[in-house]
Coordinates of C-alpha atoms and ligand atoms in Angstrom, one line a residue:
M1 CA -10.9 84.4 111.9
S2 CA -10.1 81.6 114.3
F3 CA -12.7 80.0 116.5
S4 CA -12.4 76.5 117.8
L5 CA -14.7 74.7 120.2
T6 CA -12.7 72.4 122.3
M7 CA -14.1 72.5 125.8
G8 CA -15.3 69.4 127.6
V9 CA -16.7 67.8 124.4
Y10 CA -15.9 64.1 123.8
M11 CA -17.4 63.2 120.4
K12 CA -18.0 66.0 117.9
I13 CA -19.7 65.7 114.6
A14 CA -19.7 68.6 112.1
I15 CA -22.2 68.7 109.3
D16 CA -21.8 71.3 106.6
G17 CA -23.4 71.8 103.2
P18 CA -25.2 74.3 101.0
A19 CA -28.8 75.6 101.4
S20 CA -31.5 73.0 101.8
S21 CA -29.1 70.1 101.6
G22 CA -30.9 68.4 104.5
K23 CA -28.4 69.2 107.3
S24 CA -30.8 70.0 110.0
T25 CA -33.3 67.2 109.2
I26 CA -30.4 64.7 109.2
A27 CA -28.7 66.2 112.3
K28 CA -32.0 66.2 114.3
L29 CA -32.6 62.5 113.6
L30 CA -29.0 61.5 114.1
S31 CA -28.9 63.4 117.5
K32 CA -31.9 61.5 118.6
K33 CA -30.5 58.1 117.5
L34 CA -27.1 58.8 119.1
K35 CA -28.4 60.7 122.1
F36 CA -26.1 63.6 121.3
E37 CA -26.8 67.3 121.8
Y38 CA -27.5 69.2 118.6
I39 CA -26.9 72.8 117.7
D40 CA -28.4 74.3 114.5
T41 CA -26.1 77.3 113.9
G42 CA -28.2 78.4 110.9
A43 CA -31.1 78.9 113.2
L44 CA -29.0 81.4 115.2
Y45 CA -28.1 83.4 112.1
R46 CA -31.8 83.2 111.1
A47 CA -32.8 84.6 114.6
I48 CA -30.6 87.6 114.2
T49 CA -31.9 88.2 110.7
Y50 CA -35.5 87.9 112.0
I51 CA -34.9 90.6 114.6
I52 CA -33.1 92.9 112.2
N53 CA -35.9 92.5 109.7
K54 CA -38.7 92.9 112.3
E55 CA -37.2 96.0 113.9
N56 CA -36.0 97.4 110.7
I57 CA -32.4 97.8 112.0
D58 CA -29.6 98.9 109.7
L59 CA -27.1 96.1 109.3
Q60 CA -24.3 98.5 109.8
D61 CA -25.6 99.4 113.3
E62 CA -23.1 97.2 114.9
Y63 CA -23.7 98.8 118.4
K64 CA -27.4 98.1 118.4
I65 CA -27.2 94.6 116.9
S66 CA -24.3 93.6 119.2
N67 CA -26.3 94.8 122.2
I68 CA -29.3 92.6 121.1
I69 CA -27.2 89.5 120.7
N70 CA -25.2 90.0 123.9
S71 CA -28.3 90.7 126.0
S72 CA -30.4 87.8 124.6
I73 CA -30.6 84.3 125.8
F74 CA -30.8 81.6 123.1
R75 CA -31.7 78.0 123.8
F76 CA -32.8 75.0 121.9
D77 CA -35.7 73.0 123.4
K78 CA -36.8 69.9 121.5
N79 CA -34.8 71.3 118.6
K80 CA -36.8 74.5 118.5
L81 CA -35.1 77.8 119.0
Y82 CA -36.1 80.1 121.8
M83 CA -34.9 83.7 122.1
N84 CA -35.5 85.1 125.5
D85 CA -38.0 82.4 126.2
I86 CA -40.0 83.0 123.1
C87 CA -40.1 80.3 120.5
I88 CA -39.2 81.9 117.2
E89 CA -38.9 78.6 115.2
T90 CA -41.8 79.3 112.8
E91 CA -40.7 82.9 112.1
I92 CA -37.1 82.1 111.3
R93 CA -38.0 79.4 108.8
K94 CA -40.0 81.7 106.6
N95 CA -38.6 82.3 103.1
I96 CA -38.3 86.0 103.6
I97 CA -35.6 85.2 106.3
S98 CA -33.9 82.7 104.0
K99 CA -33.6 85.4 101.4
K100 CA -32.0 87.9 103.8
V101 CA -29.9 85.7 106.1
S102 CA -26.7 85.3 103.9
E103 CA -26.1 89.1 104.0
V104 CA -26.4 89.1 107.8
A105 CA -24.2 86.0 108.2
A106 CA -21.5 87.6 106.1
Q107 CA -20.9 90.4 108.7
P108 CA -17.7 89.5 110.6
Y109 CA -18.9 91.1 113.8
I110 CA -22.1 89.0 113.8
R111 CA -20.1 85.8 113.2
I112 CA -17.9 86.5 116.2
L113 CA -20.9 87.1 118.4
I114 CA -22.8 84.0 117.1
N115 CA -19.7 81.9 117.7
K116 CA -19.8 83.0 121.3
V117 CA -23.4 81.9 121.5
I118 CA -22.5 78.5 120.0
R119 CA -19.7 78.1 122.6
N120 CA -22.0 79.0 125.5
T121 CA -24.7 76.7 124.2
S122 CA -22.4 73.7 123.8
D123 CA -20.3 74.2 127.0
N124 CA -22.0 71.5 129.0
S125 CA -22.3 68.9 126.2
E126 CA -20.2 65.8 126.1
N127 CA -21.2 64.6 122.7
I128 CA -22.4 67.0 120.1
I129 CA -23.6 67.5 116.5
I130 CA -23.3 71.0 115.1
D131 CA -24.5 71.9 111.6
G132 CA -23.9 74.9 109.4
R133 CA -21.5 76.2 106.8
D134 CA -18.2 76.6 108.6
I135 CA -18.4 73.9 111.3
G136 CA -15.8 71.5 109.9
T137 CA -13.5 74.4 109.0
V138 CA -13.9 76.9 111.8
V139 CA -16.2 75.9 114.7
L140 CA -15.0 72.3 115.1
P141 CA -11.8 72.0 113.1
D142 CA -10.9 68.9 115.3
A143 CA -14.3 67.2 114.9
N144 CA -14.2 63.4 115.0
F145 CA -16.4 63.4 111.9
K146 CA -16.9 66.0 109.3
I147 CA -19.7 65.4 107.0
Y148 CA -20.4 67.5 103.9
L149 CA -24.0 67.0 102.6
D150 CA -24.7 68.0 99.1
A151 CA -27.3 67.6 96.4
S152 CA -28.1 69.3 93.1
P153 CA -29.9 72.7 93.3
K154 CA -32.9 71.2 91.6
I155 CA -33.4 68.5 94.2
R156 CA -32.7 70.9 97.0
A157 CA -35.2 73.4 95.7
K158 CA -37.8 70.6 95.4
R159 CA -37.3 69.5 99.0
R160 CA -37.5 73.1 100.3
Y161 CA -40.6 73.7 98.1
I162 CA -42.4 70.7 99.7
E163 CA -41.4 71.9 103.1
L164 CA -42.7 75.4 102.6
I165 CA -45.9 74.4 100.8
E166 CA -46.7 72.1 103.7
K167 CA -46.4 75.1 106.0
N168 CA -48.8 77.0 103.7
E169 CA -46.1 79.4 102.4
P170 CA -46.8 80.4 98.8
V171 CA -43.6 79.8 96.8
I172 CA -42.7 79.2 93.2
L173 CA -40.4 76.2 92.6
E174 CA -38.2 77.9 89.9
K175 CA -37.8 81.0 92.0
L176 CA -36.8 79.0 95.0
E177 CA -34.1 77.2 92.9
E178 CA -32.8 80.6 91.8
E179 CA -32.7 81.9 95.4
I180 CA -30.9 78.7 96.6
I181 CA -28.2 79.1 93.9
E182 CA -27.8 82.7 94.8
R183 CA -27.5 82.0 98.6
D184 CA -24.9 79.3 97.9
Y185 CA -22.9 81.7 95.8
Y186 CA -23.1 84.4 98.5
D187 CA -22.2 81.9 101.3
S188 CA -19.3 80.4 99.4
N189 CA -17.8 83.7 98.3
R190 CA -18.0 85.8 101.4
A191 CA -14.7 87.0 102.9
V192 CA -15.1 85.5 106.3
D193 CA -15.6 81.8 107.1
P194 CA -17.2 80.9 103.8
L195 CA -19.0 77.6 103.0
K196 CA -16.1 75.3 102.1
I197 CA -15.6 71.5 102.1
A198 CA -13.0 70.7 104.9
D199 CA -10.0 68.8 103.5
D200 CA -10.9 65.8 105.8
A201 CA -14.7 65.9 105.2
I202 CA -16.7 62.9 104.1
I203 CA -18.9 64.1 101.2
I204 CA -22.3 62.6 100.9
V205 CA -24.3 63.4 97.8
T206 CA -28.0 62.8 98.6
D207 CA -29.7 63.2 95.2
D208 CA -30.6 59.6 95.2
M209 CA -30.8 58.9 98.9
N210 CA -33.7 59.3 101.2
I211 CA -33.4 60.8 104.7
G212 CA -33.2 57.4 106.4
Q213 CA -30.4 56.2 104.2
V214 CA -28.3 59.3 104.9
V215 CA -29.0 59.1 108.7
N216 CA -28.0 55.4 108.7
K217 CA -24.8 56.0 106.7
I218 CA -23.6 58.6 109.2
Y219 CA -24.8 56.6 112.1
D220 CA -22.8 53.5 110.9
L221 CA -19.7 55.6 110.5
V222 CA -20.0 57.0 114.0
N223 CA -21.2 53.9 115.7
N224 CA -18.2 51.9 114.5
D225 CA -16.0 54.5 116.2
L226 CA -17.8 54.7 119.6
Ligands
LIG1 O1 -31.6 75.4 106.3 P1 -30.8 76.1 105.2 O2 -29.8 75.1 104.6 O3 -31.6 76.8 104.2 O4 -29.9 77.2 105.9 P2 -29.4 77.3 107.4 O5 -28.6 76.2 107.8 O6 -30.7 77.6 108.3 O7 -28.5 78.6 107.4 C1 -29.1 79.9 107.0 C2 -27.9 80.8 106.6 O8 -27.1 81.1 107.7 C3 -26.9 80.3 105.5 O9 -27.4 80.5 104.2 C4 -25.7 81.1 105.8 O10 -25.7 82.3 105.2 C5 -25.8 81.3 107.3 N1 -24.9 80.3 108.1 C6 -23.6 80.6 108.2 O11 -23.1 81.6 107.7 N2 -22.8 79.9 109.0 C7 -23.3 78.8 109.7 N3 -22.5 78.1 110.5 C8 -24.7 78.5 109.5 C9 -25.4 79.3 108.7

Protein backbone atom coordinates (compact mmCIF):
# COMPACT_ATOMS: atom_id res chain seq x y z
CA MET A 1 0.00 0.00 0.00
CA SER A 2 1.47 3.38 -0.83
CA PHE A 3 0.74 6.52 1.10
CA SER A 4 3.06 9.40 1.36
CA LEU A 5 2.46 12.72 3.00
CA THR A 6 4.25 15.41 1.08
CA MET A 7 2.00 18.45 1.04
CA GLY A 8 3.31 21.78 2.29
CA VAL A 9 5.30 20.33 5.16
CA TYR A 10 8.83 21.63 5.72
CA MET A 11 10.38 19.57 8.51
CA LYS A 12 9.01 16.11 9.16
CA ILE A 13 9.93 13.86 12.03
CA ALA A 14 8.75 10.26 12.09
CA ILE A 15 8.77 8.34 15.35
CA ASP A 16 8.03 4.62 15.27
CA GLY A 17 8.42 1.81 17.73
CA PRO A 18 6.69 -1.05 19.52
CA ALA A 19 3.94 -0.77 22.13
CA SER A 20 4.70 1.44 25.13
CA SER A 21 8.12 2.43 23.87
CA GLY A 22 7.38 6.01 24.89
CA LYS A 23 6.65 7.41 21.44
CA SER A 24 3.75 9.64 22.37
CA THR A 25 5.30 10.92 25.61
CA ILE A 26 8.51 11.81 23.78
CA ALA A 27 6.70 13.22 20.73
CA LYS A 28 4.49 15.48 22.87
CA LEU A 29 7.44 16.97 24.74
CA LEU A 30 9.48 17.31 21.59
CA SER A 31 6.66 19.03 19.73
CA LYS A 32 6.36 21.53 22.57
CA LYS A 33 10.10 22.18 22.61
CA LEU A 34 10.36 22.53 18.83
CA LYS A 35 6.94 24.19 18.41
CA PHE A 36 5.98 21.57 15.83
CA GLU A 37 2.53 20.10 15.21
CA TYR A 38 2.09 16.58 16.53
CA ILE A 39 -0.13 13.78 15.29
CA ASP A 40 -0.54 10.65 17.36
CA THR A 41 -1.68 8.10 14.76
CA GLY A 42 -2.10 5.38 17.39
CA ALA A 43 -4.81 7.55 18.97
CA LEU A 44 -6.75 7.44 15.70
CA TYR A 45 -6.60 3.63 15.51
CA ARG A 46 -7.61 3.57 19.18
CA ALA A 47 -10.58 5.87 18.44
CA ILE A 48 -11.95 3.50 15.79
CA THR A 49 -11.41 0.55 18.10
CA TYR A 50 -13.27 2.39 20.87
CA ILE A 51 -16.31 3.03 18.64
CA ILE A 52 -16.33 -0.52 17.25
CA ASN A 53 -16.16 -1.87 20.79
CA LYS A 54 -18.74 0.53 22.24
CA GLU A 55 -21.27 -0.08 19.48
CA ASN A 56 -20.45 -3.74 19.13
CA ILE A 57 -19.81 -3.47 15.39
CA ASP A 58 -18.56 -6.43 13.38
CA LEU A 59 -15.03 -5.67 12.16
CA GLN A 60 -15.99 -7.04 8.77
CA ASP A 61 -18.80 -4.49 8.44
CA GLU A 62 -16.69 -2.33 6.17
CA TYR A 63 -19.66 -0.26 5.04
CA LYS A 64 -20.68 0.80 8.54
CA ILE A 65 -17.15 1.41 9.83
CA SER A 66 -16.15 3.35 6.70
CA ASN A 67 -19.25 5.51 7.11
CA ILE A 68 -18.36 6.28 10.71
CA ILE A 69 -14.77 7.25 9.84
CA ASN A 70 -15.76 9.30 6.79
CA SER A 71 -18.50 11.21 8.58
CA SER A 72 -16.50 11.97 11.75
CA ILE A 73 -14.32 14.94 12.50
CA PHE A 74 -11.09 14.15 14.32
CA ARG A 75 -8.96 16.85 15.86
CA PHE A 76 -6.21 17.11 18.43
CA ASP A 77 -6.52 19.89 20.96
CA LYS A 78 -3.68 20.22 23.47
CA ASN A 79 -2.66 16.71 22.42
CA LYS A 80 -6.03 15.24 23.36
CA LEU A 81 -8.11 13.54 20.69
CA TYR A 82 -11.62 14.83 19.96
CA MET A 83 -14.01 12.90 17.76
CA ASN A 84 -16.96 15.05 16.67
CA ASP A 85 -16.12 17.57 19.39
CA ILE A 86 -16.16 14.98 22.16
CA CYS A 87 -12.90 14.34 23.97
CA ILE A 88 -12.30 10.58 23.93
CA GLU A 89 -8.76 10.66 25.31
CA THR A 90 -9.53 8.79 28.55
CA GLU A 91 -11.57 6.06 26.85
CA ILE A 92 -9.04 5.30 24.12
CA ARG A 93 -6.16 4.83 26.59
CA LYS A 94 -7.91 2.07 28.54
CA ASN A 95 -6.28 -1.34 28.46
CA ILE A 96 -9.34 -2.97 26.90
CA ILE A 97 -8.71 -0.80 23.83
CA SER A 98 -4.97 -1.61 23.82
CA LYS A 99 -5.89 -5.30 23.74
CA LYS A 100 -8.20 -4.92 20.73
CA VAL A 101 -6.55 -2.20 18.66
CA SER A 102 -4.04 -4.33 16.73
CA GLU A 103 -6.73 -6.42 15.09
CA VAL A 104 -8.55 -3.27 14.02
CA ALA A 105 -5.34 -1.64 12.74
CA ALA A 106 -4.55 -4.73 10.65
CA GLN A 107 -7.62 -4.15 8.44
CA PRO A 108 -6.38 -2.70 5.13
CA TYR A 109 -9.55 -0.65 4.51
CA ILE A 110 -9.25 0.97 7.94
CA ARG A 111 -5.60 1.87 7.31
CA ILE A 112 -6.53 3.58 4.03
CA LEU A 113 -9.20 5.67 5.77
CA ILE A 114 -7.01 6.57 8.75
CA ASN A 115 -4.22 7.64 6.40
CA LYS A 116 -6.73 10.04 4.83
CA VAL A 117 -7.53 11.43 8.27
CA ILE A 118 -3.79 11.88 8.93
CA ARG A 119 -3.41 13.73 5.64
CA ASN A 120 -6.34 16.04 6.43
CA THR A 121 -5.07 16.70 9.94
CA SER A 122 -1.56 17.56 8.77
CA ASP A 123 -2.38 19.56 5.64
CA ASN A 124 -1.89 22.95 7.20
CA SER A 125 1.22 22.10 9.17
CA GLU A 126 4.65 23.38 8.23
CA ASN A 127 6.67 21.35 10.70
CA ILE A 128 5.36 18.11 11.99
CA ILE A 129 6.05 15.15 14.24
CA ILE A 130 4.02 12.02 13.60
CA ASP A 131 4.31 8.84 15.64
CA GLY A 132 3.05 5.32 15.08
CA ARG A 133 4.20 2.07 13.52
CA ASP A 134 4.49 2.78 9.79
CA ILE A 135 5.41 6.46 9.81
CA GLY A 136 9.01 6.20 8.59
CA THR A 137 8.13 3.45 6.13
CA VAL A 138 4.73 4.48 4.74
CA VAL A 139 3.30 7.78 5.99
CA LEU A 140 6.47 9.89 5.85
CA PRO A 141 8.97 7.91 3.77
CA ASP A 142 10.81 11.16 3.04
CA ALA A 143 10.91 12.38 6.66
CA ASN A 144 13.94 14.48 7.59
CA PHE A 145 14.38 12.35 10.70
CA LYS A 146 13.19 8.83 11.33
CA ILE A 147 13.46 7.72 14.90
CA TYR A 148 12.83 4.18 16.05
CA LEU A 149 12.30 4.03 19.81
CA ASP A 150 12.78 0.69 21.48
CA ALA A 151 13.10 -0.86 24.94
CA SER A 152 12.86 -4.37 26.36
CA PRO A 153 9.33 -5.73 26.90
CA LYS A 154 9.97 -5.80 30.66
CA ILE A 155 10.78 -2.11 30.85
CA ARG A 156 7.91 -1.18 28.54
CA ALA A 157 5.45 -3.22 30.60
CA LYS A 158 6.67 -1.54 33.76
CA ARG A 159 6.21 1.92 32.28
CA ARG A 160 2.70 1.12 31.04
CA TYR A 161 1.87 -0.48 34.40
CA ILE A 162 2.76 2.72 36.28
CA GLU A 163 0.76 4.77 33.79
CA LEU A 164 -2.38 2.64 34.18
CA ILE A 165 -2.13 2.29 37.95
CA GLU A 166 -1.88 6.08 38.19
CA LYS A 167 -5.18 6.20 36.30
CA ASN A 168 -6.71 3.71 38.76
CA GLU A 169 -6.90 0.93 36.18
CA PRO A 170 -6.41 -2.46 37.81
CA VAL A 171 -3.74 -4.32 35.82
CA ILE A 172 -1.28 -7.11 36.51
CA LEU A 173 2.32 -6.41 35.51
CA GLU A 174 3.08 -9.92 34.16
CA LYS A 175 -0.16 -9.95 32.16
CA LEU A 176 0.63 -6.53 30.73
CA GLU A 177 4.04 -7.75 29.56
CA GLU A 178 2.41 -10.73 27.81
CA GLU A 179 -0.11 -8.43 26.12
CA ILE A 180 2.62 -6.07 24.95
CA ILE A 181 4.66 -8.94 23.45
CA GLU A 182 1.53 -10.25 21.75
CA ARG A 183 0.63 -6.83 20.33
CA ASP A 184 4.19 -6.33 19.02
CA TYR A 185 4.00 -9.71 17.29
CA TYR A 186 0.65 -8.88 15.73
CA ASP A 187 1.77 -5.39 14.62
CA SER A 188 5.04 -6.69 13.17
CA ASN A 189 3.54 -9.60 11.29
CA ARG A 190 0.41 -8.16 9.72
CA ALA A 191 0.24 -8.17 5.92
CA VAL A 192 -0.24 -4.43 5.47
CA ASP A 193 2.15 -1.71 6.70
CA PRO A 194 3.63 -3.69 9.58
CA LEU A 195 5.80 -2.25 12.33
CA LYS A 196 9.25 -2.23 10.75
CA ILE A 197 12.48 -0.30 11.26
CA ALA A 198 13.00 1.99 8.25
CA ASP A 199 16.40 1.44 6.60
CA ASP A 200 17.42 5.01 7.38
CA ALA A 201 16.01 5.18 10.92
CA ILE A 202 18.02 6.20 13.97
CA ILE A 203 17.42 3.54 16.60
CA ILE A 204 17.26 4.72 20.20
CA VAL A 205 17.11 2.03 22.89
CA THR A 206 15.65 3.66 25.98
CA ASP A 207 16.03 0.98 28.68
CA ASP A 208 18.61 3.05 30.51
CA MET A 209 17.41 6.49 29.50
CA ASN A 210 14.86 8.74 31.13
CA ILE A 211 12.29 10.75 29.19
CA GLY A 212 14.34 13.96 29.30
CA GLN A 213 17.42 12.24 27.93
CA VAL A 214 15.51 10.80 24.97
CA VAL A 215 13.84 14.15 24.21
CA ASN A 216 17.18 15.97 24.37
CA LYS A 217 18.86 13.42 22.14
CA ILE A 218 16.28 13.86 19.38
CA TYR A 219 16.09 17.62 19.97
CA ASP A 220 19.85 17.96 19.48
CA LEU A 221 19.74 15.93 16.28
CA VAL A 222 16.97 18.09 14.84
CA ASN A 223 18.22 21.41 16.16
CA ASN A 224 21.59 20.93 14.48
CA ASP A 225 19.72 20.64 11.22
CA LEU A 226 17.34 23.60 11.56
O1 LIG B 1 0.80 3.82 22.94
P1 LIG B 1 1.08 2.43 22.41
O2 LIG B 1 2.52 2.24 22.07
O3 LIG B 1 0.55 1.36 23.29
O4 LIG B 1 0.28 2.25 21.06
P2 LIG B 1 -0.32 3.34 20.08
O5 LIG B 1 0.78 4.14 19.45
O6 LIG B 1 -1.40 4.08 20.78
O7 LIG B 1 -0.94 2.42 18.92
C1 LIG B 1 -1.98 1.53 19.19
C2 LIG B 1 -2.05 0.49 18.08
O8 LIG B 1 -2.46 1.13 16.85
C3 LIG B 1 -0.77 -0.25 17.73
O9 LIG B 1 -0.55 -1.39 18.53
C4 LIG B 1 -1.01 -0.64 16.26
O10 LIG B 1 -1.75 -1.82 16.18
C5 LIG B 1 -1.86 0.50 15.75
N1 LIG B 1 -1.10 1.49 14.97
C6 LIG B 1 -0.81 1.21 13.66
O11 LIG B 1 -1.12 0.14 13.17
N2 LIG B 1 -0.21 2.13 12.88
C7 LIG B 1 0.13 3.32 13.38
N3 LIG B 1 0.70 4.22 12.57
C8 LIG B 1 -0.12 3.63 14.72
C9 LIG B 1 -0.72 2.68 15.51
